């Protein structure tokens, strides 16, 4: 079944957006034109300390996590639903990470997050090769999330199609904490707690949570545990030291795999037969430490340094038939990956004046490393399937980056400001093969990539309530180690012939805020990419990649937060994205294909992207009660390069209610939420270019969540 999508011409959409931008400008002109009181919150993703997000010529969304959400509080995607330009998809498969993409970057990832830069308390959650994950983020202790889209993402280095930064709360006096418990469908149980406080010198914040579920689909039970500790201390001269420790454990998460179209129609809750046959599952464990130091030096100068180190271990059992592993070059059906990583960042800041105008300068250097010991084993012993068998792969892989960066923000005139920067990135991949036989030659090798990515943005303030801006920049994206792992011609060794994808990024935008608290933001963007990476073929359960030429991602974003009548508010977010290959290229179709004879025509949509998506939330807060009605939806999604199949679009409704009681011992809040209120069938996520045609990961039907949260403070009467 192919779903037809209504498509409006680009000019019509641009006109509609222009009207949307003009309305706030007219409103501002009719206002008293008093300057808006701006939020002085540090723009972490833009690496600016004293410049409000309102003044930055970039699309930046900050989400405050105040404890009032009616959710389990364990998944990052719960908090990202209303961010324009960002697709956050929970897969109902805890053996795989949340799917994140921003303006089409990262959409093709079949596992983990790639093409984006991820941070938790300033510590990179994206490795130097561009592969990242968010499973270890402790939402129980998070205070805010910052999402940046557009050209300035490139200042974060390789594979930066967008930036997501999660910041945990810090300890302050008086001592306070919270305890939250919730239960939901499929015996899902979540328990979370936090404790924060501070003395004269040392502050602390501890957060922990645990989640268990039987899974909405068959063969999808999972459990996860998180722990996060944040310590901060003052130093002489207004200096500051912050230590962050993090632990994550997810043992034996069952993997139901994707479904093909017929299976999806017959029973969306089923698991693929081979998932049972091979008992497909994944275990992940991660521990890391990070240390940040900040020291003012006087005269507006300051130094900042950050160091971090961690270890992430993965064991995964795949559903690869024993026959496919008869090829002596095959690496087996069990992945055993020990991953050690770490890095350093040192930067200098200066805030002062230039030609009598405010200026803020930043310059720095960072180095990151990733050390992998990757082993592969057969997933059978004799006739017994789903167990670790003979060794088939033994590699020690290394990837390092060495980057220099600088940026400057300058208030060059009363109504004009400039933000400019550049980054020089050098990324080196090195592999040492320890599994060499007469039929499996030495696969060792090395490849280096280097690019300079300049960015420039200009902001204009026609009134105190409105900002118009334009920005442009370049970016690049190296292949990850997973994409380098197999050559497109089926030969031995890694695919060191792959070139990095390079991009030119343009954005026009507007931001409006009223004195009454209303906010509207809109942006038009276009990204042209060369040497786009795409799947070349799927053989024996393994995907190999090739560079396929040019692509373009263009579209529009609109978001609004509108206070309505007393106790009423409305939040809106809408994204239109047209992401397409601009060059034709040949591909393989179907499992086992080795001859790329099917041609993908120029103009075909990039799989994993959706043409439109939207989110609306209407909230009513009469006194101690709170009610909200949400609607979310997206257009259909291409699941393969050929576009022969699509995941149908959907619109879902959600309803929630909460009641708060203020007591002498703190605040007690009970909440209930009904997801997918009308029990619609829908596809929650897709597995792009899945070789067996099992593209679809169905979303859950109607479900009820009940929860209770207690917030307390030592200062409460």
XYZ file of C-alpha atoms in Angstrom:
717
model
C 0.000 0.000 0.000
C 1.377 3.418 -0.951
C 0.017 6.391 0.934
C -0.389 9.565 -1.116
C 0.553 12.764 0.625
C -1.051 16.129 -0.038
C 1.785 18.465 -0.989
C 1.512 22.249 -1.154
C 3.907 24.141 -3.439
C 6.953 25.594 -1.741
C 5.993 29.137 -2.747
C 2.608 28.774 -1.091
C 4.199 27.472 2.088
C 6.734 30.274 2.052
C 3.937 32.821 1.688
C 2.057 31.264 4.581
C 5.165 31.442 6.717
C 5.749 35.057 5.708
C 2.249 35.912 6.903
C 2.942 34.115 10.169
C 6.097 36.167 10.586
C 4.361 39.413 9.737
C 1.650 39.051 12.384
C 4.007 39.287 15.356
C 5.718 42.258 13.736
C 2.390 44.072 13.403
C 1.490 43.218 16.968
C 4.825 44.542 18.147
C 4.311 47.777 16.218
C 0.965 48.307 17.940
C 2.464 47.592 21.347
C 4.068 50.220 23.508
C 7.393 48.949 22.124
C 8.888 48.535 25.567
C 11.853 46.164 25.538
C 11.080 42.618 26.558
C 12.738 41.414 29.741
C 15.021 38.705 28.362
C 15.893 35.439 30.001
C 19.597 35.528 30.876
C 19.916 31.736 30.852
C 23.233 30.660 29.353
C 22.870 29.402 25.785
C 24.875 26.226 26.289
C 24.581 24.886 22.765
C 25.755 28.211 21.295
C 28.624 28.410 23.824
C 27.494 31.886 24.895
C 27.357 32.936 28.537
C 25.957 36.470 28.643
C 23.868 36.499 25.456
C 20.182 35.502 25.771
C 18.803 32.885 23.393
C 16.476 35.570 22.010
C 19.503 37.398 20.573
C 21.179 34.369 18.990
C 20.740 34.030 15.190
C 19.810 30.364 15.460
C 16.833 28.143 16.248
C 17.215 27.266 19.930
C 14.491 25.662 22.045
C 14.830 25.306 25.812
C 12.547 22.910 27.671
C 12.224 23.384 31.421
C 11.682 20.137 33.326
C 9.775 21.335 36.382
C 8.308 18.047 37.600
C 4.790 18.820 36.340
C 4.846 16.419 33.375
C 2.383 13.518 33.462
C 4.842 10.876 32.293
C 7.071 8.067 33.442
C 10.069 10.365 33.456
C 12.477 7.794 32.027
C 12.540 8.522 28.277
C 14.046 11.620 26.664
C 11.451 11.471 23.870
C 8.675 12.299 26.370
C 10.061 15.819 26.761
C 10.859 16.504 23.099
C 7.421 16.138 21.520
C 6.866 19.875 21.018
C 10.223 20.817 19.474
C 9.865 21.845 15.805
C 12.282 20.265 13.377
C 13.017 17.367 15.726
C 11.589 13.854 15.418
C 11.901 11.790 18.618
C 10.544 8.266 18.239
C 10.257 5.700 20.991
C 10.497 2.312 19.322
C 8.656 0.096 21.853
C 11.920 -1.817 21.685
C 14.250 -1.163 24.595
C 17.007 -3.205 22.959
C 17.397 -0.180 20.654
C 17.866 3.460 21.540
C 15.437 6.300 20.924
C 15.439 7.489 17.304
C 16.324 11.181 17.040
C 16.608 13.266 13.899
C 16.785 17.020 13.344
C 15.804 18.490 9.975
C 16.359 15.070 8.438
C 19.836 14.515 9.899
C 20.062 11.182 11.696
C 16.896 9.823 10.053
C 18.638 6.896 8.392
C 20.102 5.512 11.644
C 18.874 1.979 12.333
C 20.186 1.978 15.901
C 21.525 4.619 18.243
C 21.682 8.257 17.208
C 23.932 9.524 14.432
C 24.304 12.817 12.616
C 23.617 14.829 15.801
C 25.735 16.007 18.713
C 24.429 14.923 22.108
C 25.545 16.131 25.548
C 24.616 15.378 29.144
C 25.889 18.006 31.610
C 28.420 19.103 29.018
C 29.831 15.586 28.567
C 29.594 14.318 24.989
C 27.175 11.444 24.450
C 28.259 11.334 20.803
C 31.509 9.536 20.103
C 34.215 11.024 17.829
C 32.947 8.916 14.901
C 29.491 10.516 15.135
C 27.604 7.616 16.742
C 25.759 8.458 19.957
C 23.091 7.323 22.375
C 20.760 8.886 24.945
C 19.785 5.780 26.903
C 22.068 6.723 29.814
C 20.491 10.162 30.385
C 18.952 10.305 33.879
C 15.696 12.167 33.358
C 14.869 11.985 37.088
C 17.543 14.585 37.799
C 17.309 16.663 34.608
C 16.466 20.363 34.920
C 16.304 21.452 31.286
C 16.917 20.357 27.705
C 18.300 22.622 25.009
C 17.890 21.839 21.301
C 19.696 23.800 18.588
C 19.022 23.448 14.865
C 20.675 25.075 11.904
C 24.143 26.208 10.759
C 25.630 26.928 14.197
C 25.367 23.267 15.115
C 28.521 22.807 13.014
C 30.580 24.545 15.718
C 30.223 21.314 17.706
C 32.214 19.354 15.140
C 31.779 16.198 13.098
C 28.241 14.884 12.485
C 26.484 17.916 13.879
C 23.183 18.249 12.056
C 21.751 19.495 15.353
C 22.568 19.610 19.054
C 20.699 18.219 22.067
C 22.009 19.159 25.517
C 20.519 17.788 28.760
C 21.428 19.617 31.968
C 20.776 18.147 35.393
C 19.731 20.180 38.419
C 22.272 21.430 40.942
C 22.131 21.359 44.691
C 21.020 24.495 46.508
C 19.972 25.256 50.044
C 17.630 24.298 51.561
C 17.819 20.542 51.037
C 15.055 19.254 48.811
C 14.101 16.167 46.877
C 11.371 14.214 45.182
C 9.983 10.714 44.910
C 7.863 9.580 41.964
C 6.191 6.284 41.142
C 4.060 5.359 38.150
C 2.394 2.322 36.640
C 1.221 1.874 33.095
C 0.194 -0.600 30.443
C 2.003 -3.907 29.998
C 3.009 -3.905 33.660
C 5.311 -0.931 33.132
C 6.638 0.329 36.466
C 8.847 3.362 37.039
C 10.328 4.640 40.281
C 12.477 7.771 40.520
C 13.977 9.860 43.313
C 16.281 12.844 43.744
C 18.027 14.620 46.600
C 19.647 18.058 46.323
C 21.287 20.377 48.789
C 24.230 22.655 49.461
C 26.443 23.815 52.282
C 28.824 26.754 52.491
C 31.253 25.196 49.992
C 29.869 22.003 48.497
C 26.585 21.372 46.696
C 25.236 18.017 45.637
C 22.468 16.537 43.488
C 21.721 12.818 43.438
C 19.134 11.226 41.149
C 18.196 7.591 40.565
C 15.467 5.753 38.716
C 14.430 2.268 37.726
C 12.085 1.099 34.988
C 10.620 -2.326 34.188
C 8.122 -3.436 31.562
C 6.768 -6.617 30.041
C 6.684 -4.737 26.726
C 3.808 -3.722 24.504
C 4.939 -6.183 21.861
C 5.692 -9.835 22.333
C 9.328 -10.574 23.215
C 10.033 -6.979 24.307
C 10.404 -7.122 28.100
C 13.114 -4.862 29.533
C 14.485 -3.257 32.653
C 16.739 -0.240 33.102
C 18.481 1.421 36.046
C 20.057 4.879 36.206
C 22.128 6.772 38.771
C 23.524 10.299 38.486
C 25.612 12.276 40.994
C 26.543 15.919 40.543
C 28.842 17.731 42.971
C 29.876 21.372 42.732
C 32.163 23.504 44.838
C 33.177 27.139 44.890
C 36.820 28.115 44.425
C 38.699 31.286 45.352
C 38.141 34.163 42.974
C 34.589 33.047 42.049
C 35.918 29.851 40.495
C 33.844 26.725 40.284
C 34.418 22.985 40.093
C 31.731 20.462 39.017
C 32.010 16.665 39.139
C 29.414 14.482 37.399
C 29.203 10.690 37.711
C 26.748 8.529 35.807
C 25.753 4.848 35.799
C 23.402 3.008 33.436
C 22.503 -0.684 33.311
C 20.084 -2.446 30.941
C 20.529 -6.241 31.058
C 18.970 -8.606 28.509
C 16.470 -6.272 26.847
C 14.482 -8.472 24.466
C 14.347 -7.400 20.822
C 11.100 -8.175 18.899
C 12.664 -6.898 15.628
C 10.686 -5.079 12.951
C 7.641 -6.353 11.090
C 6.930 -6.524 7.388
C 3.707 -5.050 6.021
C 1.678 -8.253 6.186
C 2.790 -8.947 9.754
C 1.941 -5.389 10.732
C -1.586 -5.767 9.363
C -2.114 -9.211 10.920
C -0.920 -8.427 14.476
C 1.152 -5.326 15.331
C 1.962 -6.725 18.787
C 3.702 -9.817 17.520
C 7.450 -10.384 17.341
C 9.140 -11.672 14.217
C 9.501 -15.462 14.324
C 13.299 -15.396 14.229
C 13.291 -13.146 17.306
C 12.024 -16.135 19.292
C 14.163 -18.607 17.398
C 17.417 -16.774 18.210
C 16.179 -15.132 21.435
C 17.317 -11.743 20.125
C 18.384 -9.477 22.966
C 20.827 -6.797 24.024
C 22.628 -5.880 27.247
C 24.212 -2.466 27.807
C 26.148 -1.044 30.731
C 27.804 2.361 30.983
C 29.798 4.226 33.632
C 31.371 7.641 33.206
C 32.877 10.572 35.106
C 33.236 14.179 34.049
C 34.977 17.156 35.663
C 34.432 20.833 34.761
C 36.470 23.803 36.013
C 35.643 27.477 35.567
C 37.851 30.329 36.723
C 37.406 34.083 36.129
C 40.743 35.844 35.650
C 39.678 39.473 35.869
C 39.235 42.041 33.147
C 36.417 39.982 31.624
C 38.705 36.996 30.977
C 37.927 33.448 32.116
C 39.227 29.946 31.587
C 37.149 26.769 31.402
C 38.291 23.156 31.224
C 36.462 19.854 31.007
C 37.695 16.277 31.150
C 35.683 13.082 30.983
C 36.144 9.329 30.688
C 33.791 6.383 30.507
C 33.172 2.814 29.489
C 30.204 1.317 27.645
C 29.874 -2.433 27.147
C 27.438 -4.017 24.707
C 26.447 -7.620 24.084
C 23.839 -8.240 21.406
C 22.387 -11.449 19.944
C 21.172 -11.024 16.362
C 18.850 -13.151 14.218
C 21.376 -14.067 11.534
C 20.857 -17.588 10.110
C 23.684 -20.065 10.587
C 23.873 -20.571 6.821
C 24.772 -16.932 6.240
C 27.716 -17.326 8.594
C 29.257 -20.068 6.418
C 30.991 -17.278 4.503
C 34.521 -17.182 6.013
C 34.407 -13.351 5.943
C 31.240 -13.205 8.052
C 31.668 -11.761 11.546
C 28.988 -13.838 13.289
C 25.628 -13.209 14.916
C 26.750 -12.077 18.385
C 28.274 -8.630 18.952
C 30.575 -8.167 21.954
C 31.749 -4.566 22.164
C 33.918 -3.007 24.863
C 34.038 0.738 24.345
C 36.355 3.042 26.331
C 36.148 6.760 25.652
C 37.287 10.079 27.015
C 38.235 13.605 26.137
C 39.427 17.065 27.088
C 38.157 20.560 26.303
C 39.920 23.827 27.169
C 38.532 27.231 26.282
C 39.152 30.911 26.948
C 36.403 33.491 27.215
C 36.453 37.235 27.182
C 33.602 39.663 27.568
C 34.158 43.364 27.020
C 33.646 46.013 24.386
C 34.855 46.607 20.846
C 34.371 50.047 19.272
C 32.187 50.872 22.240
C 29.920 47.858 21.653
C 29.468 44.699 23.722
C 31.464 41.713 22.539
C 31.948 38.141 23.738
C 34.808 36.007 22.431
C 35.451 32.286 22.882
C 38.354 30.197 21.636
C 39.310 26.668 22.520
C 40.542 23.236 21.645
C 39.232 19.779 22.351
C 40.375 16.223 21.844
C 38.239 13.102 22.123
C 39.113 9.445 21.819
C 37.228 6.208 21.432
C 38.775 2.757 21.879
C 36.746 -0.271 20.819
C 37.463 -3.928 21.285
C 34.939 -5.444 18.906
C 34.451 -9.201 18.830
C 31.965 -11.253 16.878
C 30.808 -14.789 17.616
C 28.528 -17.268 15.964
C 25.038 -17.238 17.490
C 24.757 -21.006 17.647
C 26.505 -24.060 19.044
C 25.566 -27.147 17.058
C 21.776 -27.152 16.816
C 21.301 -24.725 19.723
C 20.495 -21.185 18.542
C 20.743 -17.869 20.360
C 23.910 -18.710 22.303
C 27.502 -17.563 21.966
C 29.511 -19.814 19.691
C 32.861 -19.711 17.916
C 34.880 -16.508 17.513
C 34.508 -14.875 14.056
C 35.824 -11.345 14.588
C 38.423 -9.686 16.830
C 39.293 -6.046 16.167
C 40.728 -3.183 18.139
C 39.400 0.026 16.662
C 40.368 3.560 17.516
C 38.986 6.912 16.487
C 40.369 10.270 17.615
C 39.501 13.865 16.889
C 41.577 16.990 17.423
C 39.607 20.211 17.017
C 40.234 23.954 17.280
C 37.339 26.412 17.429
C 36.615 30.099 17.906
C 33.541 32.296 17.872
C 32.597 35.920 18.497
C 29.334 37.686 19.288
C 29.321 41.442 18.729
C 26.608 44.053 19.202
C 27.837 45.966 16.167
C 25.006 48.577 16.197
C 21.957 49.460 18.252
C 19.713 47.082 16.321
C 22.282 44.710 14.820
C 24.370 41.894 16.265
C 26.763 39.419 14.688
C 27.718 35.873 15.620
C 30.584 34.248 13.724
C 32.744 31.217 14.285
C 34.809 28.452 12.769
C 35.970 24.991 13.709
C 38.831 22.896 12.371
C 38.237 19.183 12.873
C 40.587 16.286 12.283
C 39.232 12.752 12.712
C 41.366 9.613 12.460
C 40.075 6.043 12.232
C 42.434 3.146 12.890
C 41.625 -0.569 12.965
C 43.860 -3.494 13.987
C 42.587 -6.925 13.023
C 43.302 -9.710 15.496
C 41.333 -12.410 13.675
C 43.379 -13.485 10.672
C 43.035 -16.914 9.062
C 43.835 -18.524 5.740
C 40.374 -17.578 4.466
C 39.988 -14.287 6.362
C 42.821 -11.862 5.576
C 44.133 -9.016 7.697
C 41.547 -6.204 7.682
C 43.711 -3.579 9.400
C 43.749 -0.064 8.040
C 43.594 3.657 8.728
C 41.901 6.717 7.274
C 42.009 10.429 8.158
C 39.383 13.109 7.585
C 39.765 16.871 8.077
C 37.453 19.822 7.448
C 37.068 23.476 8.407
C 33.480 24.559 9.101
C 32.844 28.340 9.196
C 29.499 29.820 10.295
C 28.093 33.344 10.264
C 24.843 34.821 11.548
C 23.325 38.307 11.619
C 20.425 39.418 13.846
C 18.270 42.556 13.457
C 15.961 44.019 16.117
C 13.237 46.159 14.473
C 11.500 46.413 17.874
C 12.228 45.314 21.414
C 9.876 42.363 20.887
C 11.058 41.049 17.523
C 14.284 39.602 16.134
C 14.934 38.736 12.484
C 18.038 36.779 11.597
C 19.944 35.032 8.834
C 22.734 32.502 9.210
C 24.889 30.331 6.977
C 27.562 27.727 7.491
C 29.222 24.527 6.421
C 29.277 21.133 8.105
C 30.585 17.628 7.585
C 29.724 14.099 8.641
C 32.198 11.224 8.624
C 31.020 7.633 8.389
C 30.780 5.916 11.768
C 32.723 2.772 12.601
C 29.518 0.798 12.045
C 29.249 2.206 8.511
C 32.925 1.591 7.835
C 32.595 -1.982 9.085
C 31.693 -3.693 5.767
C 32.766 -2.964 2.213
C 30.144 -2.496 -0.486
C 31.937 -4.945 -2.795
C 31.813 -7.716 -0.187
C 35.596 -7.898 0.124
C 37.633 -8.192 3.297
C 38.527 -5.136 5.334
C 36.843 -1.906 6.325
C 35.272 0.550 3.883
C 38.009 3.149 4.103
C 37.071 4.455 0.647
C 33.995 6.206 2.066
C 34.195 10.002 1.945
C 32.660 12.319 4.550
C 29.424 14.050 3.602
C 29.813 17.842 3.422
C 26.973 20.351 3.718
C 26.078 23.981 3.084
C 23.459 25.209 5.536
C 21.252 28.334 5.264
C 18.577 29.615 7.652
C 16.228 32.610 7.838
C 14.220 33.096 10.995
C 12.205 35.306 13.291
C 11.529 35.378 17.042
C 8.779 37.362 18.740
C 7.905 37.691 22.398
C 5.248 39.817 24.037
C 5.301 41.392 27.450
C 2.420 39.075 28.389
C 4.549 35.962 27.864
C 3.516 34.920 24.362
C 6.279 33.525 22.136
C 6.368 32.753 18.421
C 9.380 31.488 16.462
C 9.660 30.561 12.797
C 12.445 29.537 10.444
C 13.069 28.631 6.812
C 16.083 26.417 6.103
C 17.943 24.675 3.303
C 20.833 22.220 3.550
C 22.666 20.990 0.445
C 24.879 17.942 0.979
C 27.518 16.294 -1.185
C 28.673 12.690 -0.852
C 25.535 11.686 1.064
C 25.922 8.250 2.673
C 23.323 5.569 1.955
C 22.994 1.782 2.187
C 24.689 -0.043 -0.683
C 23.510 -3.579 0.134
C 22.337 -5.930 2.906
C 23.951 -9.367 2.952
C 24.049 -11.878 5.789
C 22.456 -9.495 8.245
C 25.061 -6.797 7.577
C 24.625 -3.418 5.875
C 27.352 -1.765 3.826
C 27.366 1.852 2.669
C 28.463 4.034 -0.218
C 28.519 7.710 -1.133
C 25.577 8.409 -3.432
C 26.034 12.030 -4.481
C 23.984 15.097 -3.643
C 20.957 15.577 -1.397
C 18.862 18.505 -0.198
C 16.922 19.091 3.008
C 14.717 22.171 3.020
C 11.683 23.220 4.953
C 10.008 25.411 7.513
C 9.418 25.381 11.251
C 6.891 27.221 13.382
C 6.376 27.131 17.148
C 4.243 29.163 19.519
C 3.534 29.353 23.256
C 0.410 31.412 23.817
C -1.225 32.339 27.126
C -4.960 32.495 26.431
C -7.677 33.302 28.957
C -7.002 33.015 32.682
C -5.596 29.559 33.477
C -5.502 28.571 29.784
C -2.448 28.170 27.534
C -1.727 26.749 24.098
C 1.517 25.354 22.664
C 1.977 24.638 18.952
C 4.786 23.198 16.859
C 4.798 22.430 13.140
C 7.498 21.225 10.766
C 7.519 20.884 7.001
C 10.523 19.008 5.609
C 11.352 18.091 2.033
C 14.433 15.827 2.144
C 15.468 14.272 -1.161
C 18.356 12.745 -3.047
C 19.371 15.035 -5.905
C 21.373 12.419 -7.806
C 20.262 8.997 -9.021
C 22.156 5.945 -7.770
C 21.893 2.128 -7.875
C 20.948 0.041 -4.838
C 20.365 -3.551 -3.861
C 16.900 -4.610 -2.782
C 16.135 -7.593 -0.581
C 18.276 -9.703 1.714
C 21.268 -11.345 0.092
C 21.364 -8.971 -2.887
C 24.916 -8.331 -4.122
C 24.164 -6.621 -7.436
C 22.948 -3.007 -7.073
C 20.757 -3.110 -10.169
C 17.723 -1.127 -8.953
C 18.078 2.570 -9.672
C 16.887 5.205 -7.224
C 15.831 8.202 -9.336
C 16.895 11.731 -8.507
C 14.239 13.441 -6.409
C 13.452 10.368 -4.294
C 12.775 11.132 -0.597
C 15.453 10.334 1.956
C 14.088 7.390 3.969
C 13.216 7.957 7.598
C 12.081 11.532 6.987
C 8.488 12.691 7.102
C 7.038 15.524 5.072
C 5.054 17.134 7.882
C 4.734 16.723 11.606
C 2.870 18.717 14.212
C 2.130 18.928 17.902
C -0.475 20.903 19.866
C -1.111 21.072 23.600
C -4.021 22.903 25.208
C -3.749 23.240 28.990
C -6.203 24.411 31.634
C -5.068 24.973 35.240
C -7.958 25.841 37.558
C -6.395 26.227 41.001
C -5.010 22.895 42.224
C -6.141 20.991 39.124
C -4.473 20.708 35.745
C -5.940 19.287 32.534
C -4.326 18.964 29.116
C -5.360 17.759 25.686
C -2.602 16.936 23.210
C -2.625 16.105 19.532
C 0.405 14.868 17.620
C 0.824 13.583 14.123
C 3.009 13.150 11.113
C 2.695 12.472 7.409
C 3.821 9.188 5.880
C 7.483 8.146 6.060
C 9.533 6.499 3.318
C 11.185 3.352 4.656
C 13.681 2.592 1.885
C 15.718 4.423 -0.732
C 13.496 3.132 -3.524
C 10.358 4.552 -1.902
C 8.427 1.397 -2.762
C 6.937 1.312 0.740
C 5.915 3.955 3.255
C 4.800 3.953 6.843
C 1.354 5.610 6.832
C 0.867 8.950 8.512
C -1.126 9.292 11.708
C -2.779 11.721 14.123
C -3.065 10.777 17.792
C -4.814 12.385 20.753
C -3.708 12.218 24.379
C -5.465 13.347 27.546
C -4.096 14.019 31.020
C -5.272 15.283 34.381
C -3.441 16.099 37.601
C -4.246 17.278 41.129
C -1.834 18.972 43.523
C -2.042 19.070 47.305
C 0.155 21.398 49.330
C 0.922 19.981 52.759
C 3.145 20.836 55.685
C 5.604 18.257 54.412
C 5.785 19.334 50.764
C 3.789 19.080 47.566
C 1.943 15.932 46.533
C 0.812 15.564 42.955
C -1.230 12.760 41.442
C -1.582 12.417 37.680
C -3.249 10.265 35.063
C -2.636 10.176 31.327
C -4.353 8.344 28.486
C -2.127 7.956 25.428
C -3.599 7.280 21.988
C -7.039 8.181 23.289
C -8.927 6.809 20.265
C -6.823 3.622 20.028
C -5.509 4.315 16.528
C -3.246 1.882 14.703
C 0.012 3.598 13.782
C 3.679 3.038 13.053
C 5.834 4.542 15.765
C 9.200 4.216 14.016
C 10.809 2.616 11.000
C 13.977 0.586 10.383
C 15.377 2.228 7.278
C 16.414 -0.099 4.417
C 15.923 -3.257 6.499
C 17.165 -6.045 4.218
C 14.289 -8.462 4.941
C 11.560 -5.863 4.426
C 10.829 -5.728 8.167
C 10.709 -1.947 8.211
C 7.911 -1.308 10.689
C 7.964 -0.871 14.460
C 4.312 -0.380 15.457
C 3.282 2.196 18.019
C 1.201 1.184 21.042
C -2.579 1.348 21.272
C -4.541 3.140 23.952
C -2.860 3.007 27.355
C -3.386 4.426 30.834
C -0.608 5.782 33.040
C -1.111 6.569 36.729
C 1.485 8.295 38.874
C 2.188 10.024 42.150
C 4.946 12.554 42.859
C 6.038 14.029 46.182
C 8.293 17.103 46.256
C 9.643 18.135 49.630
C 11.954 20.764 51.044
C 13.706 21.027 54.406
C 12.381 24.565 54.617
C 8.708 23.536 54.323
C 6.527 24.324 57.304
